[in-house]
mmCIF file of C-alpha atoms in Angstrom:
data_model
loop_
_atom_site.group_PDB
_atom_site.id
_atom_site.type_symbol
_atom_site.label_atom_id
_atom_site.label_comp_id
_atom_site.label_asym_id
_atom_site.label_seq_id
_atom_site.Cartn_x
_atom_site.Cartn_y
_atom_site.Cartn_z
ATOM 1 C CA MET K 1 -0.262 0.133 -0.214
ATOM 2 C CA GLU K 2 2.256 2.585 -1.312
ATOM 3 C CA ASN K 3 0.112 5.278 -1.704
ATOM 4 C CA PHE K 4 -2.515 4.184 0.388
ATOM 5 C CA THR K 5 -1.072 3.816 3.750
ATOM 6 C CA LYS K 6 -2.527 1.439 6.582
ATOM 7 C CA TYR K 7 -4.054 4.012 8.367
ATOM 8 C CA ASN K 8 -6.119 5.113 5.801
ATOM 9 C CA ILE K 9 -7.599 1.360 5.716
ATOM 10 C CA GLN K 10 -7.732 1.469 9.327
ATOM 11 C CA PHE K 11 -9.798 4.618 9.498
ATOM 12 C CA TRP K 12 -12.227 3.135 6.881
ATOM 13 C CA ARG K 13 -12.564 -0.091 8.484
ATOM 14 C CA PHE K 14 -13.156 1.658 11.617
ATOM 15 C CA PHE K 15 -15.947 3.768 9.714
ATOM 16 C CA SER K 16 -17.373 0.474 8.280
ATOM 17 C CA CYS K 17 -17.708 -1.253 11.789
ATOM 18 C CA THR K 18 -18.747 1.602 13.611
ATOM 19 C CA CYS K 19 -21.909 2.193 11.176
ATOM 20 C CA VAL K 20 -22.655 -1.739 11.311
ATOM 21 C CA PHE K 21 -22.631 -1.210 15.465
ATOM 22 C CA MET K 22 -24.622 1.915 15.044
ATOM 23 C CA VAL K 23 -27.450 0.393 12.799
ATOM 24 C CA HIS K 24 -28.138 -2.293 15.599
ATOM 25 C CA PHE K 25 -27.540 0.279 18.335
ATOM 26 C CA GLY K 26 -29.995 2.505 16.937
ATOM 27 C CA GLN K 27 -32.539 0.004 16.198
ATOM 28 C CA ARG K 28 -32.325 -1.401 20.058
ATOM 29 C CA ILE K 29 -32.758 2.186 21.738
ATOM 30 C CA GLY K 30 -35.547 2.888 19.369
ATOM 31 C CA VAL K 31 -34.171 6.378 17.939
ATOM 32 C CA GLU K 32 -36.490 8.330 16.028
ATOM 33 C CA GLY K 33 -36.652 10.825 13.166
ATOM 34 C CA THR K 34 -33.435 12.026 11.961
ATOM 35 C CA LEU K 35 -31.448 9.770 14.114
ATOM 36 C CA LYS K 36 -33.213 6.942 13.074
ATOM 37 C CA ARG K 37 -32.047 7.801 9.299
ATOM 38 C CA ILE K 38 -28.746 8.124 10.049
ATOM 39 C CA ALA K 39 -28.656 4.937 12.216
ATOM 40 C CA ASP K 40 -30.543 3.029 9.261
ATOM 41 C CA PHE K 41 -27.667 4.305 6.906
ATOM 42 C CA GLY K 42 -25.037 2.091 9.354
ATOM 43 C CA ALA K 43 -26.703 -0.970 7.540
ATOM 44 C CA GLN K 44 -24.494 0.007 4.497
ATOM 45 C CA GLY K 45 -21.045 -0.280 6.467
ATOM 46 C CA VAL K 46 -21.210 -4.106 5.510
ATOM 47 C CA TYR K 47 -20.679 -3.311 1.844
ATOM 48 C CA MET K 48 -17.750 -1.243 2.829
ATOM 49 C CA PHE K 49 -16.390 -3.908 4.582
ATOM 50 C CA PHE K 50 -16.473 -5.948 1.502
ATOM 51 C CA ILE K 51 -15.021 -3.288 -0.558
ATOM 52 C CA ILE K 52 -11.837 -2.807 1.794
ATOM 53 C CA SER K 53 -11.675 -6.574 1.739
ATOM 54 C CA GLY K 54 -11.444 -6.542 -2.071
ATOM 55 C CA TYR K 55 -8.668 -3.881 -1.909
ATOM 56 C CA LEU K 56 -6.543 -5.971 0.343
ATOM 57 C CA ILE K 57 -7.149 -9.121 -1.479
ATOM 58 C CA ALA K 58 -5.563 -7.221 -4.847
ATOM 59 C CA ASN K 59 -3.176 -5.721 -2.618
ATOM 60 C CA SER K 60 -2.154 -9.012 -0.948
ATOM 61 C CA MET K 61 -1.969 -11.236 -4.111
ATOM 62 C CA THR K 62 0.890 -8.428 -5.040
ATOM 63 C CA GLN K 63 2.791 -9.453 -2.192
ATOM 64 C CA TYR K 64 2.414 -13.075 -2.068
ATOM 65 C CA GLY K 65 2.689 -13.536 -5.977
ATOM 66 C CA LYS K 66 0.144 -14.637 -8.162
ATOM 67 C CA ASN K 67 1.172 -18.028 -8.102
ATOM 68 C CA ASN K 68 0.704 -18.537 -4.261
ATOM 69 C CA VAL K 69 -3.004 -18.392 -4.387
ATOM 70 C CA MET K 70 -3.316 -21.471 -1.592
ATOM 71 C CA LEU K 71 -1.098 -19.516 0.321
ATOM 72 C CA PHE K 72 -3.021 -16.693 0.746
ATOM 73 C CA ILE K 73 -6.247 -18.439 1.142
ATOM 74 C CA LYS K 74 -4.982 -20.419 3.982
ATOM 75 C CA LYS K 75 -3.576 -17.253 5.567
ATOM 76 C CA LYS K 76 -7.125 -15.320 5.185
ATOM 77 C CA LEU K 77 -9.198 -18.519 6.275
ATOM 78 C CA MET K 78 -6.965 -18.715 9.254
ATOM 79 C CA LYS K 79 -7.950 -14.872 9.985
ATOM 80 C CA LEU K 80 -11.591 -15.499 9.225
ATOM 81 C CA LEU K 81 -12.792 -18.719 10.597
ATOM 82 C CA PRO K 82 -11.690 -18.846 14.442
ATOM 83 C CA LEU K 83 -13.557 -15.919 15.359
ATOM 84 C CA TYR K 84 -16.814 -17.506 13.571
ATOM 85 C CA TYR K 85 -16.463 -20.694 15.174
ATOM 86 C CA ILE K 86 -16.126 -19.385 18.503
ATOM 87 C CA VAL K 87 -19.209 -17.348 18.062
ATOM 88 C CA ILE K 88 -21.178 -20.315 16.307
ATOM 89 C CA THR K 89 -20.108 -22.936 19.087
ATOM 90 C CA TYR K 90 -21.719 -20.222 21.734
ATOM 91 C CA TYR K 91 -24.892 -20.097 19.646
ATOM 92 C CA PHE K 92 -25.358 -23.211 19.448
ATOM 93 C CA ILE K 93 -24.477 -24.341 23.183
ATOM 94 C CA MET K 94 -26.855 -21.335 24.363
ATOM 95 C CA HIS K 95 -29.889 -21.663 21.804
ATOM 96 C CA THR K 96 -29.890 -25.817 22.238
ATOM 97 C CA PHE K 97 -29.180 -26.324 25.874
ATOM 98 C CA VAL K 98 -30.309 -23.186 27.646
ATOM 99 C CA PHE K 99 -32.769 -20.938 25.637
ATOM 100 C CA ARG K 100 -34.029 -24.114 23.546
ATOM 101 C CA ASP K 101 -35.550 -22.004 21.237
ATOM 102 C CA VAL K 102 -34.109 -23.304 17.877
ATOM 103 C CA PRO K 103 -36.732 -22.796 15.250
ATOM 104 C CA GLN K 104 -37.098 -25.843 12.601
ATOM 105 C CA ASP K 105 -34.857 -25.026 9.342
ATOM 106 C CA PRO K 106 -37.430 -25.754 6.328
ATOM 107 C CA THR K 107 -34.280 -26.793 4.311
ATOM 108 C CA GLY K 108 -33.772 -29.298 7.047
ATOM 109 C CA LEU K 109 -29.945 -28.514 7.416
ATOM 110 C CA GLY K 110 -30.168 -26.859 10.974
ATOM 111 C CA TRP K 111 -26.838 -26.332 12.224
ATOM 112 C CA ILE K 112 -24.981 -27.696 9.440
ATOM 113 C CA ARG K 113 -25.429 -23.927 7.768
ATOM 114 C CA TYR K 114 -23.362 -22.834 10.321
ATOM 115 C CA ILE K 115 -20.895 -25.739 10.515
ATOM 116 C CA ILE K 116 -20.099 -25.329 6.927
ATOM 117 C CA PRO K 117 -20.865 -21.941 6.396
ATOM 118 C CA LEU K 118 -23.898 -22.144 3.753
ATOM 119 C CA ASN K 119 -25.887 -19.178 3.684
ATOM 120 C CA GLY K 120 -25.477 -17.228 1.116
ATOM 121 C CA ILE K 121 -25.032 -20.404 -1.221
ATOM 122 C CA LEU K 122 -28.377 -22.283 0.121
ATOM 123 C CA PRO K 123 -31.511 -20.189 -0.470
ATOM 124 C CA LYS K 124 -32.765 -18.286 2.527
ATOM 125 C CA THR K 125 -35.350 -19.534 4.698
ATOM 126 C CA ASN K 126 -36.819 -16.134 5.763
ATOM 127 C CA THR K 127 -35.709 -16.445 9.427
ATOM 128 C CA TYR K 128 -33.485 -14.456 11.179
ATOM 129 C CA PHE K 129 -32.187 -17.796 13.091
ATOM 130 C CA TRP K 130 -31.027 -19.497 10.216
ATOM 131 C CA ASP K 131 -30.191 -16.794 7.711
ATOM 132 C CA ASN K 132 -28.734 -13.865 9.758
ATOM 133 C CA LEU K 133 -27.877 -15.422 13.187
ATOM 134 C CA GLY K 134 -25.465 -12.617 14.671
ATOM 135 C CA ILE K 135 -24.709 -11.067 11.509
ATOM 136 C CA THR K 136 -22.940 -14.772 10.665
ATOM 137 C CA TRP K 137 -24.365 -14.128 7.261
ATOM 138 C CA THR K 138 -21.530 -12.151 6.070
ATOM 139 C CA ILE K 139 -18.964 -14.824 6.534
ATOM 140 C CA PRO K 140 -19.450 -16.925 3.575
ATOM 141 C CA TYR K 141 -19.411 -14.044 1.283
ATOM 142 C CA PHE K 142 -15.753 -13.148 2.403
ATOM 143 C CA GLY K 143 -15.124 -16.961 2.074
ATOM 144 C CA PHE K 144 -16.601 -16.888 -1.626
ATOM 145 C CA ALA K 145 -14.315 -13.707 -2.226
ATOM 146 C CA TYR K 146 -11.244 -14.987 -0.688
ATOM 147 C CA PHE K 147 -11.428 -18.265 -2.883
ATOM 148 C CA LEU K 148 -12.904 -16.676 -6.186
ATOM 149 C CA LEU K 149 -10.677 -13.232 -6.329
ATOM 150 C CA PRO K 150 -7.326 -14.691 -5.957
ATOM 151 C CA ILE K 151 -7.720 -16.999 -9.285
ATOM 152 C CA CYS K 152 -8.952 -14.237 -11.314
ATOM 153 C CA LEU K 153 -6.225 -11.694 -9.956
ATOM 154 C CA ARG K 154 -3.975 -13.994 -11.789
ATOM 155 C CA TYR K 155 -5.095 -12.489 -14.948
ATOM 156 C CA ILE K 156 -5.478 -8.901 -13.872
ATOM 157 C CA LYS K 157 -2.472 -6.547 -14.537
ATOM 158 C CA THR K 158 -4.190 -3.125 -15.061
ATOM 159 C CA TYR K 159 -7.356 -1.011 -13.750
ATOM 160 C CA LYS K 160 -8.700 -2.007 -17.179
ATOM 161 C CA GLY K 161 -8.692 -5.802 -16.292
ATOM 162 C CA ALA K 162 -10.327 -4.597 -12.852
ATOM 163 C CA VAL K 163 -13.171 -2.549 -14.823
ATOM 164 C CA VAL K 164 -13.908 -5.610 -16.701
ATOM 165 C CA LEU K 165 -13.971 -8.257 -13.094
ATOM 166 C CA LEU K 166 -16.568 -5.471 -11.884
ATOM 167 C CA LEU K 167 -18.694 -5.417 -15.043
ATOM 168 C CA VAL K 168 -18.918 -9.265 -14.924
ATOM 169 C CA SER K 169 -19.617 -9.312 -11.463
ATOM 170 C CA ILE K 170 -22.780 -6.902 -11.899
ATOM 171 C CA ILE K 171 -23.742 -9.545 -14.869
ATOM 172 C CA ALA K 172 -23.726 -12.252 -13.015
ATOM 173 C CA CYS K 173 -25.601 -10.431 -10.033
ATOM 174 C CA GLN K 174 -28.030 -10.024 -12.408
ATOM 175 C CA MET K 175 -28.284 -13.685 -13.253
ATOM 176 C CA VAL K 176 -28.806 -14.598 -9.408
ATOM 177 C CA PRO K 177 -32.627 -14.600 -9.658
ATOM 178 C CA MET K 178 -32.420 -17.673 -12.238
ATOM 179 C CA PHE K 179 -31.121 -20.127 -9.580
ATOM 180 C CA HIS K 180 -34.374 -19.884 -7.635
ATOM 181 C CA GLY K 181 -32.671 -18.238 -4.311
ATOM 182 C CA TRP K 182 -29.424 -20.222 -4.508
ATOM 183 C CA MET K 183 -25.874 -18.593 -4.654
ATOM 184 C CA THR K 184 -27.227 -15.165 -3.358
ATOM 185 C CA VAL K 185 -23.396 -14.684 -2.129
ATOM 186 C CA VAL K 186 -22.821 -13.904 -6.111
ATOM 187 C CA LYS K 187 -24.548 -10.286 -5.206
ATOM 188 C CA GLY K 188 -21.876 -9.444 -2.429
ATOM 189 C CA LEU K 189 -19.242 -10.507 -5.018
ATOM 190 C CA ILE K 190 -19.918 -7.108 -6.532
ATOM 191 C CA TYR K 191 -18.481 -5.026 -3.706
ATOM 192 C CA PHE K 192 -15.514 -6.961 -3.295
ATOM 193 C CA CYS K 193 -14.793 -6.327 -7.326
ATOM 194 C CA GLU K 194 -15.095 -2.700 -6.345
ATOM 195 C CA GLY K 195 -12.279 -2.972 -3.890
ATOM 196 C CA VAL K 196 -10.128 -4.600 -6.551
ATOM 197 C CA CYS K 197 -10.987 -1.928 -8.772
ATOM 198 C CA VAL K 198 -9.922 1.021 -6.097
ATOM 199 C CA PHE K 199 -6.722 -0.590 -5.779
ATOM 200 C CA PHE K 200 -5.682 -0.808 -9.236
ATOM 201 C CA PHE K 201 -7.001 2.504 -10.151
ATOM 202 C CA CYS K 202 -4.570 4.021 -7.432
ATOM 203 C CA GLU K 203 -1.964 1.427 -8.424
ATOM 204 C CA ASP K 204 -1.936 2.666 -11.868
ATOM 205 C CA HIS K 205 -2.597 6.286 -10.963
ATOM 206 C CA LYS K 206 -6.065 6.720 -12.703
ATOM 207 C CA GLU K 207 -7.917 8.136 -10.112
ATOM 208 C CA HIS K 208 -9.394 10.833 -12.896
ATOM 209 C CA ILE K 209 -10.671 7.872 -14.932
ATOM 210 C CA ALA K 210 -12.073 6.048 -11.757
ATOM 211 C CA TYR K 211 -14.384 9.224 -10.993
ATOM 212 C CA ILE K 212 -15.633 9.324 -14.605
ATOM 213 C CA PHE K 213 -16.504 5.339 -14.489
ATOM 214 C CA LEU K 214 -18.043 5.637 -10.914
ATOM 215 C CA ASN K 215 -20.254 8.389 -12.106
ATOM 216 C CA LEU K 216 -21.459 6.411 -15.151
ATOM 217 C CA LEU K 217 -22.203 3.842 -12.958
ATOM 218 C CA PHE K 218 -23.877 6.110 -10.635
ATOM 219 C CA LEU K 219 -25.992 7.544 -13.288
ATOM 220 C CA MET K 220 -26.887 4.059 -14.585
ATOM 221 C CA CYS K 221 -28.096 3.307 -10.954
ATOM 222 C CA VAL K 222 -30.431 6.634 -11.644
ATOM 223 C CA VAL K 223 -31.777 5.376 -14.638
ATOM 224 C CA ILE K 224 -32.725 1.699 -13.822
ATOM 225 C CA GLY K 225 -33.998 3.005 -10.417
ATOM 226 C CA ASN K 226 -31.728 1.340 -7.827
ATOM 227 C CA LEU K 227 -30.624 3.824 -5.362
ATOM 228 C CA SER K 228 -29.730 1.280 -3.059
ATOM 229 C CA SER K 229 -26.692 -0.566 -1.746
ATOM 230 C CA MET K 230 -24.805 0.007 -5.315
ATOM 231 C CA ALA K 231 -25.005 3.440 -5.384
ATOM 232 C CA TYR K 232 -24.114 3.530 -1.583
ATOM 233 C CA SER K 233 -20.957 1.145 -2.733
ATOM 234 C CA LEU K 234 -20.306 3.777 -5.330
ATOM 235 C CA MET K 235 -19.749 6.791 -2.894
ATOM 236 C CA PHE K 236 -17.807 4.556 -0.677
ATOM 237 C CA MET K 237 -15.352 4.103 -3.562
ATOM 238 C CA CYS K 238 -15.216 7.924 -4.178
ATOM 239 C CA MET K 239 -14.721 8.502 -0.560
ATOM 240 C CA ILE K 240 -11.724 5.854 -0.641
ATOM 241 C CA LEU K 241 -10.163 7.335 -3.512
ATOM 242 C CA ALA K 242 -10.361 10.974 -2.412
ATOM 243 C CA THR K 243 -8.255 9.757 0.735
ATOM 244 C CA ASN K 244 -5.436 7.889 -1.563
ATOM 245 C CA GLY K 245 -2.084 9.759 -0.732
ATOM 246 C CA ILE K 246 -3.230 11.380 2.212
ATOM 247 C CA GLU K 247 -0.986 10.815 5.182
ATOM 248 C CA ILE K 248 -2.291 10.929 8.751
ATOM 249 C CA LYS K 249 0.162 12.847 11.033
ATOM 250 C CA SER K 250 -1.580 12.510 14.298
ATOM 251 C CA ILE K 251 0.538 9.997 16.459
ATOM 252 C CA LEU K 252 -2.377 9.850 18.634
ATOM 253 C CA LEU K 253 -4.872 9.239 15.659
ATOM 254 C CA LYS K 254 -2.657 6.407 14.591
ATOM 255 C CA LYS K 255 -2.672 4.560 17.468
ATOM 256 C CA PHE K 256 -6.425 5.031 18.078
ATOM 257 C CA LEU K 257 -6.915 3.577 14.511
ATOM 258 C CA ALA K 258 -4.180 0.734 15.017
ATOM 259 C CA ILE K 259 -6.142 -0.494 18.311
ATOM 260 C CA SER K 260 -9.796 -0.470 16.510
ATOM 261 C CA ASP K 261 -8.490 -1.923 13.833
ATOM 262 C CA LYS K 262 -7.106 -4.858 16.054
ATOM 263 C CA TYR K 263 -10.356 -5.541 17.496
ATOM 264 C CA SER K 264 -12.795 -4.506 14.636
ATOM 265 C CA TYR K 265 -13.382 -8.030 13.160
ATOM 266 C CA THR K 266 -13.984 -9.279 16.634
ATOM 267 C CA LEU K 267 -16.520 -6.490 17.611
ATOM 268 C CA TYR K 268 -17.998 -6.809 14.359
ATOM 269 C CA LEU K 269 -19.424 -10.481 15.381
ATOM 270 C CA ILE K 270 -19.070 -9.986 19.289
ATOM 271 C CA HIS K 271 -21.414 -7.481 19.517
ATOM 272 C CA GLY K 272 -24.440 -9.654 18.216
ATOM 273 C CA ILE K 273 -24.048 -11.566 21.274
ATOM 274 C CA ILE K 274 -24.781 -8.202 23.674
ATOM 275 C CA PHE K 275 -27.780 -7.392 21.447
ATOM 276 C CA ILE K 276 -29.454 -10.959 21.223
ATOM 277 C CA HIS K 277 -28.926 -12.394 24.691
ATOM 278 C CA ILE K 278 -28.677 -9.501 26.817
ATOM 279 C CA LEU K 279 -30.575 -6.352 25.340
ATOM 280 C CA ASP K 280 -33.326 -8.152 23.488
ATOM 281 C CA ARG K 281 -34.232 -10.503 26.444
ATOM 282 C CA GLN K 282 -34.972 -7.925 29.012
ATOM 283 C CA CYS K 283 -35.881 -4.560 29.006
ATOM 284 C CA TRP K 284 -33.503 -2.097 30.980
ATOM 285 C CA GLY K 285 -34.364 1.208 29.680
ATOM 286 C CA ARG K 286 -32.748 3.373 27.188
ATOM 287 C CA LYS K 287 -29.837 5.088 29.298
ATOM 288 C CA TYR K 288 -28.638 1.446 30.507
ATOM 289 C CA GLU K 289 -28.811 -0.364 27.277
ATOM 290 C CA ALA K 290 -27.049 2.196 25.585
ATOM 291 C CA ILE K 291 -24.193 1.882 28.300
ATOM 292 C CA ILE K 292 -24.692 -2.150 28.156
ATOM 293 C CA ALA K 293 -24.306 -2.001 24.367
ATOM 294 C CA ILE K 294 -21.323 -0.121 24.046
ATOM 295 C CA VAL K 295 -19.276 -1.191 27.297
ATOM 296 C CA GLY K 296 -20.417 -4.675 26.997
ATOM 297 C CA SER K 297 -19.554 -4.805 23.359
ATOM 298 C CA ILE K 298 -16.259 -3.529 23.820
ATOM 299 C CA VAL K 299 -15.251 -5.314 26.874
ATOM 300 C CA LEU K 300 -16.437 -8.945 25.469
ATOM 301 C CA SER K 301 -14.643 -8.170 22.121
ATOM 302 C CA TYR K 302 -11.475 -7.755 24.219
ATOM 303 C CA PHE K 303 -11.659 -10.983 26.263
ATOM 304 C CA VAL K 304 -12.476 -12.882 23.148
ATOM 305 C CA HIS K 305 -9.865 -11.462 21.318
ATOM 306 C CA MET K 306 -7.161 -11.926 23.537
ATOM 307 C CA TYR K 307 -8.244 -15.259 25.465
ATOM 308 C CA LEU K 308 -10.047 -17.215 22.488
ATOM 309 C CA GLU K 309 -9.578 -15.963 19.156
ATOM 310 C CA CYS K 310 -5.609 -15.329 19.409
ATOM 311 C CA PRO K 311 -4.817 -18.466 21.449
ATOM 312 C CA LEU K 312 -6.741 -20.405 18.500
ATOM 313 C CA GLN K 313 -5.232 -18.856 15.944
ATOM 314 C CA LYS K 314 -1.771 -19.453 17.190
ATOM 315 C CA LYS K 315 -2.425 -22.825 17.913
ATOM 316 C CA LEU K 316 -3.883 -23.337 13.929
ATOM 317 C CA ASN K 317 -1.148 -21.812 12.658
ATOM 318 C CA SER K 318 1.630 -24.070 14.878
ATOM 319 C CA PHE K 319 -0.380 -27.129 13.556
ATOM 320 C CA LEU K 320 -0.210 -26.182 9.995
ATOM 321 C CA HIS K 321 3.514 -25.511 10.280
ATOM 322 C CA GLU K 322 3.954 -28.642 12.075
ATOM 323 C CA SER K 323 2.249 -30.429 9.439
ATOM 324 C CA LYS K 324 4.239 -29.212 6.713
#
């Protein structure tokens, strides 16, 4: 990331995590009016996460080398899956043996959906429990991108190839309804491909072309009446491009971004536990719910990251290293 420093990436990842937390926080404490609209905007933070991940996939492949696809995939899955399985194990124990409120899965797969991350590949069940338990629906989207994009990037050398990849992903997204609810994970691929485009636009110093291209895509969204996630993601791309080359000089801000980045993924998945199993099960009053939501999510994320996620990652890394 020669032009686009790690602190810029950390800033946008912090922004994304804050957005996701904000939408759930606003829904839980019942904000209204303008505050509600601001909080609801936070739902778009997931797509910023996808864009950043696409950017980092492209950047990482230049470091690993385009022939080291499997090494890259292993590294990414080692970062992604340990926390995911910690969270899923917790939900399985609590809902199966403590709350005993596991609903029937219309597909008959039940927990297999989560043991083998299949959401986004299998059709939706239209139940929160099986489609989106604790924000885990996004993990198959990350996994799909980590497998597919490194293969594609072996053949992409400039921003032109990245633009073609994005256009192909947009076309593929339009074909998803043909699969009758299967493979909705393809819809998320657009945002990862947008991140790849951002990387190559910056790498090739073609930001001016990027803005023209993004404006044309936005115009297309206006014409076809799709001013939802796609339009927001184009705005996010412009925001990331606009900060390309901007140096963050404040040491205090750098330290804050480094710390927040360290726990961003953990907070992203862990805060769902606080909301689902504490705030949603008893009325505490807005003031106390706000304190529990913020403080509880931060504290739990710290302990899970330090005493569960990191040790598990180290053991898995050690096991894989010894098995070579």
